Amino acid sequence: MAQVTPPMTRRMAGVIGDGVFKMLFAVVYIAGAAPLGRLLGVSAWLMVASGLALLIGGGIEIRYARSRPMRTHTRLMVAYDSGWVLAALAGLLMARQGSGAGGEVWIGYQAAAPVAFAALLAAASPTQTASRVRAEHPAR
């Protein structure tokens, strides 16, 4: 009989996977800063800054995967990914209209948003575990 993975474990794997994905993107951005920057029409320093921001954001996301409420993770991931899609669409629209700023919009978002994501996640209240609840509110 196949073992069923509890929903919380799958969600936790999703949070960790999202952090790993950000960190992989970071490595690609940093390692290929010059050629990717030329392709997207942005300077290499912005590619490196974006890579560093993604590295920080992904690392903090993984670090807090078990100590922050899943609801907090989910809301922040939805907000981050929604902004990512909007920035990508705005960049694409600008590029199609002949503007050279499309890549800057998209990469600029990726330089700022992971830092905001990480700060909000770090500032969020920790998950309250059953052992902590018992320690804070002992039976009378």
Short mmCIF file of C-alpha atoms in Angstrom, two decimals:
data_model
loop_
_atom_site.label_atom_id
_atom_site.label_comp_id
_atom_site.label_asym_id
_atom_site.label_seq_id
_atom_site.Cartn_x
_atom_site.Cartn_y
_atom_site.Cartn_z
CA MET A 1 0.00 0.00 0.00
CA ALA A 2 1.33 3.47 -0.88
CA GLN A 3 2.10 5.85 1.93
CA VAL A 4 0.13 9.09 1.80
CA THR A 5 2.15 12.23 2.42
CA PRO A 6 0.40 14.56 4.87
CA PRO A 7 -0.69 17.88 3.30
CA MET A 8 1.58 19.89 5.63
CA THR A 9 4.63 17.92 4.51
CA ARG A 10 3.79 18.58 0.85
CA ARG A 11 3.30 22.28 1.55
CA MET A 12 6.59 22.41 3.45
CA ALA A 13 8.28 20.76 0.47
CA GLY A 14 6.71 23.44 -1.74
CA VAL A 15 8.11 26.24 0.42
CA ILE A 16 11.57 24.67 0.42
CA GLY A 17 11.33 24.04 -3.34
CA ASP A 18 10.43 27.69 -3.91
CA GLY A 19 13.47 28.77 -1.91
CA VAL A 20 15.73 26.38 -3.81
CA PHE A 21 14.35 27.69 -7.13
CA LYS A 22 15.17 31.27 -6.10
CA MET A 23 18.69 30.21 -5.15
CA LEU A 24 19.23 28.40 -8.47
CA PHE A 25 18.05 31.51 -10.34
CA ALA A 26 20.52 33.48 -8.22
CA VAL A 27 23.44 31.31 -9.27
CA VAL A 28 22.49 31.65 -12.95
CA TYR A 29 22.11 35.44 -12.64
CA ILE A 30 25.47 35.87 -10.91
CA ALA A 31 27.40 33.40 -13.09
CA GLY A 32 25.94 34.77 -16.33
CA ALA A 33 25.62 38.41 -15.33
CA ALA A 34 27.37 39.88 -18.38
CA PRO A 35 25.79 37.78 -21.17
CA LEU A 36 22.33 37.72 -19.56
CA GLY A 37 22.55 41.45 -18.91
CA ARG A 38 23.33 42.13 -22.56
CA LEU A 39 20.46 39.87 -23.64
CA LEU A 40 17.99 41.64 -21.34
CA GLY A 41 19.39 45.13 -21.85
CA VAL A 42 20.52 45.63 -18.25
CA SER A 43 23.92 46.20 -16.69
CA ALA A 44 25.87 43.33 -15.20
CA TRP A 45 25.82 44.93 -11.74
CA LEU A 46 22.00 44.83 -11.74
CA MET A 47 22.11 41.14 -12.66
CA VAL A 48 24.52 40.48 -9.79
CA ALA A 49 22.41 42.56 -7.36
CA SER A 50 19.32 40.66 -8.43
CA GLY A 51 21.16 37.37 -7.99
CA LEU A 52 22.30 38.33 -4.50
CA ALA A 53 18.77 39.40 -3.57
CA LEU A 54 17.38 36.09 -4.84
CA LEU A 55 20.06 34.20 -2.93
CA ILE A 56 19.17 36.00 0.29
CA GLY A 57 15.42 35.64 -0.26
CA GLY A 58 15.64 31.94 -1.09
CA GLY A 59 17.94 31.22 1.84
CA ILE A 60 15.68 32.98 4.32
CA GLU A 61 12.64 31.24 2.87
CA ILE A 62 14.28 27.86 3.47
CA ARG A 63 15.54 28.89 6.92
CA TYR A 64 12.05 29.89 8.11
CA ALA A 65 10.19 27.03 6.40
CA ARG A 66 9.48 25.24 9.67
CA SER A 67 9.28 28.18 12.06
CA ARG A 68 6.72 30.41 10.34
CA PRO A 69 3.04 29.63 9.76
CA MET A 70 2.26 28.01 6.43
CA ARG A 71 -0.46 30.64 5.91
CA THR A 72 2.20 33.38 6.11
CA HIS A 73 4.43 31.56 3.63
CA THR A 74 1.54 31.04 1.23
CA ARG A 75 0.38 34.65 1.31
CA LEU A 76 3.90 35.99 0.79
CA MET A 77 4.61 33.53 -2.03
CA VAL A 78 1.35 34.46 -3.80
CA ALA A 79 2.12 38.18 -3.46
CA TYR A 80 5.72 37.70 -4.64
CA ASP A 81 4.74 35.52 -7.62
CA SER A 82 1.88 37.87 -8.58
CA GLY A 83 4.29 40.79 -8.62
CA TRP A 84 6.77 38.72 -10.62
CA VAL A 85 4.13 38.01 -13.28
CA LEU A 86 3.07 41.67 -13.41
CA ALA A 87 6.69 42.83 -13.70
CA ALA A 88 7.34 40.28 -16.46
CA LEU A 89 4.23 41.40 -18.34
CA ALA A 90 5.12 45.08 -17.93
CA GLY A 91 8.67 44.39 -19.11
CA LEU A 92 7.42 42.42 -22.09
CA LEU A 93 4.94 45.14 -23.02
CA MET A 94 7.66 47.79 -22.79
CA ALA A 95 10.02 45.69 -24.92
CA ARG A 96 7.35 45.13 -27.57
CA GLN A 97 6.81 48.89 -27.75
CA GLY A 98 10.52 49.39 -28.39
CA SER A 99 11.55 50.57 -24.94
CA GLY A 100 14.89 49.39 -23.63
CA ALA A 101 13.63 49.49 -20.04
CA GLY A 102 11.67 46.23 -20.15
CA GLY A 103 14.56 44.13 -18.88
CA GLU A 104 15.31 46.69 -16.17
CA VAL A 105 11.73 46.49 -14.90
CA TRP A 106 11.82 42.69 -14.71
CA ILE A 107 15.30 42.36 -13.24
CA GLY A 108 14.74 45.37 -10.98
CA TYR A 109 11.69 43.65 -9.50
CA GLN A 110 13.80 40.59 -8.83
CA ALA A 111 16.41 42.76 -7.11
CA ALA A 112 13.90 44.36 -4.74
CA ALA A 113 11.09 41.86 -4.16
CA PRO A 114 13.11 38.98 -2.63
CA VAL A 115 14.55 41.34 -0.02
CA ALA A 116 11.07 42.58 0.90
CA PHE A 117 9.81 38.98 0.95
CA ALA A 118 12.65 37.93 3.26
CA ALA A 119 12.13 40.91 5.59
CA LEU A 120 8.40 40.24 5.90
CA LEU A 121 8.98 36.54 6.48
CA ALA A 122 11.62 37.20 9.13
CA ALA A 123 9.35 39.72 10.86
CA ALA A 124 6.36 37.34 10.91
CA SER A 125 5.35 35.72 14.16
CA PRO A 126 6.81 32.25 14.63
CA THR A 127 4.65 29.15 14.45
CA GLN A 128 3.36 28.18 17.84
CA THR A 129 4.26 24.54 18.48
CA ALA A 130 2.34 22.26 20.83
CA SER A 131 5.30 22.02 23.23
CA ARG A 132 5.60 25.83 23.36
CA VAL A 133 1.87 26.15 24.05
CA ARG A 134 2.18 23.66 26.96
CA ALA A 135 5.21 25.53 28.33
CA GLU A 136 3.46 28.91 28.13
CA HIS A 137 0.11 27.66 29.46
CA PRO A 138 0.75 24.77 31.87
CA ALA A 139 -2.22 22.77 33.14
CA ARG A 140 -3.45 23.94 36.51
#
